[in-house]
Structure formats: C-alpha cells, structure tokens
Amino acid sequence: SSAASSDYPLRDVYNRQQIAIAVELYESGQSSAVIGKQLGFDNHTILKGLRSRGVRIRLAAAQRREGDSGSVS
C-alpha cells in the first residue's frame, strides 16, 4: 500500500509544499506521471492536487498524438 492510499485524506499525504512543487513542475511542462515518480505519488494524486490549485490539466501525450487538441479540466 502506498502513501497515496485512498484510506487517507489528500492533505495528509500530499502537503502544500509538495503540491506547490508539483504545480511548478507541471507548469514547466513535466507530466503528472513524471512528477508523481519524483514525489512518490501516482499521477492521479498529482492531478488531484493540481486541480485543487486551479491548474488547467493538459491532455495526455497519447491523446495529443491522436489529434485531439482540447484540454481536460
């Protein structure tokens, strides 16, 4: 079981400093999966933290390759 288990509220395992780091990395172009590996969380936890800060979520690389140019919020 990982630290990002759904048994714990997000605020307990993914603190404000980590979310701020994730926001900075994501806005610099890194993917949620890469950020998750760096911070020790899965990409869904990273995305949840980014959304909690109002960050606009990009499409996954696979979706961009398929020609879908919209974004997911």
PDB file of C-alpha atoms in Angstrom:
ATOM      1  CA  SER A   1       0.000   0.000   0.000  1.00  0.00           C
ATOM      2  CA  SER A   2       1.401   3.381  -0.992  1.00  0.00           C
ATOM      3  CA  ALA A   3       1.383   6.624   0.966  1.00  0.00           C
ATOM      4  CA  ALA A   4      -1.216   7.887  -1.505  1.00  0.00           C
ATOM      5  CA  SER A   5      -3.734   5.246  -0.462  1.00  0.00           C
ATOM      6  CA  SER A   6      -7.361   6.319  -0.596  1.00  0.00           C
ATOM      7  CA  ASP A   7      -7.555   5.488   3.124  1.00  0.00           C
ATOM      8  CA  TYR A   8      -6.014   8.892   3.901  1.00  0.00           C
ATOM      9  CA  PRO A   9      -7.259  12.377   3.040  1.00  0.00           C
ATOM     10  CA  LEU A  10      -5.206  14.093   0.341  1.00  0.00           C
ATOM     11  CA  ARG A  11      -3.990  16.769   2.777  1.00  0.00           C
ATOM     12  CA  ASP A  12      -2.372  14.135   4.982  1.00  0.00           C
ATOM     13  CA  VAL A  13      -0.185  12.530   2.327  1.00  0.00           C
ATOM     14  CA  TYR A  14       0.326  15.313  -0.187  1.00  0.00           C
ATOM     15  CA  ASN A  15       1.180  18.515   1.660  1.00  0.00           C
ATOM     16  CA  ARG A  16       1.062  22.129   0.494  1.00  0.00           C
ATOM     17  CA  GLN A  17       4.777  22.242  -0.231  1.00  0.00           C
ATOM     18  CA  GLN A  18       4.586  19.109  -2.385  1.00  0.00           C
ATOM     19  CA  ILE A  19       1.554  20.478  -4.244  1.00  0.00           C
ATOM     20  CA  ALA A  20       3.430  23.752  -4.865  1.00  0.00           C
ATOM     21  CA  ILE A  21       6.373  21.770  -6.260  1.00  0.00           C
ATOM     22  CA  ALA A  22       4.010  19.719  -8.433  1.00  0.00           C
ATOM     23  CA  VAL A  23       2.382  22.903  -9.771  1.00  0.00           C
ATOM     24  CA  GLU A  24       5.776  24.387 -10.634  1.00  0.00           C
ATOM     25  CA  LEU A  25       6.948  21.209 -12.370  1.00  0.00           C
ATOM     26  CA  TYR A  26       3.662  20.724 -14.239  1.00  0.00           C
ATOM     27  CA  GLU A  27       3.608  24.319 -15.443  1.00  0.00           C
ATOM     28  CA  SER A  28       7.204  23.890 -16.657  1.00  0.00           C
ATOM     29  CA  GLY A  29       5.973  21.064 -18.906  1.00  0.00           C
ATOM     30  CA  GLN A  30       6.540  17.866 -16.922  1.00  0.00           C
ATOM     31  CA  SER A  31       3.827  15.219 -16.974  1.00  0.00           C
ATOM     32  CA  SER A  32       1.826  14.214 -13.917  1.00  0.00           C
ATOM     33  CA  ALA A  33       3.333  10.716 -14.184  1.00  0.00           C
ATOM     34  CA  VAL A  34       6.910  12.051 -14.084  1.00  0.00           C
ATOM     35  CA  ILE A  35       6.060  14.396 -11.211  1.00  0.00           C
ATOM     36  CA  GLY A  36       4.393  11.542  -9.353  1.00  0.00           C
ATOM     37  CA  LYS A  37       7.512   9.405  -9.651  1.00  0.00           C
ATOM     38  CA  GLN A  38       9.648  12.274  -8.338  1.00  0.00           C
ATOM     39  CA  LEU A  39       7.364  12.972  -5.370  1.00  0.00           C
ATOM     40  CA  GLY A  40       6.339   9.383  -4.614  1.00  0.00           C
ATOM     41  CA  PHE A  41       2.662   9.521  -5.634  1.00  0.00           C
ATOM     42  CA  ASP A  42       0.669   8.184  -8.561  1.00  0.00           C
ATOM     43  CA  ASN A  43      -0.335  10.544 -11.350  1.00  0.00           C
ATOM     44  CA  HIS A  44      -3.981  10.642 -10.212  1.00  0.00           C
ATOM     45  CA  THR A  45      -2.926  12.021  -6.824  1.00  0.00           C
ATOM     46  CA  ILE A  46      -0.764  14.618  -8.572  1.00  0.00           C
ATOM     47  CA  LEU A  47      -3.643  15.633 -10.836  1.00  0.00           C
ATOM     48  CA  LYS A  48      -5.984  15.951  -7.862  1.00  0.00           C
ATOM     49  CA  GLY A  49      -3.512  18.274  -6.146  1.00  0.00           C
ATOM     50  CA  LEU A  50      -3.048  20.328  -9.314  1.00  0.00           C
ATOM     51  CA  ARG A  51      -6.803  20.683  -9.731  1.00  0.00           C
ATOM     52  CA  SER A  52      -7.095  21.768  -6.085  1.00  0.00           C
ATOM     53  CA  ARG A  53      -4.864  24.719  -7.020  1.00  0.00           C
ATOM     54  CA  GLY A  54      -6.882  25.568 -10.145  1.00  0.00           C
ATOM     55  CA  VAL A  55      -4.256  24.342 -12.603  1.00  0.00           C
ATOM     56  CA  ARG A  56      -5.595  23.636 -16.089  1.00  0.00           C
ATOM     57  CA  ILE A  57      -4.842  19.990 -16.876  1.00  0.00           C
ATOM     58  CA  ARG A  58      -3.310  19.160 -20.262  1.00  0.00           C
ATOM     59  CA  LEU A  59      -4.335  16.190 -22.359  1.00  0.00           C
ATOM     60  CA  ALA A  60      -2.185  13.097 -22.004  1.00  0.00           C
ATOM     61  CA  ALA A  61       0.530  12.730 -24.657  1.00  0.00           C
ATOM     62  CA  ALA A  62      -1.307   9.769 -26.224  1.00  0.00           C
ATOM     63  CA  GLN A  63      -4.449  11.859 -26.647  1.00  0.00           C
ATOM     64  CA  ARG A  64      -2.453  14.708 -28.224  1.00  0.00           C
ATOM     65  CA  ARG A  65      -0.901  12.274 -30.718  1.00  0.00           C
ATOM     66  CA  GLU A  66      -4.392  11.161 -31.758  1.00  0.00           C
ATOM     67  CA  GLY A  67      -5.096  14.733 -32.828  1.00  0.00           C
ATOM     68  CA  ASP A  68      -7.442  15.831 -30.021  1.00  0.00           C
ATOM     69  CA  SER A  69      -6.393  19.415 -29.265  1.00  0.00           C
ATOM     70  CA  GLY A  70      -8.754  20.212 -26.394  1.00  0.00           C
ATOM     71  CA  SER A  71      -7.902  20.150 -22.715  1.00  0.00           C
ATOM     72  CA  VAL A  72      -9.415  18.290 -19.821  1.00  0.00           C
ATOM     73  CA  SER A  73     -10.329  20.041 -16.593  1.00  0.00           C
TER      74      SER A  73
END
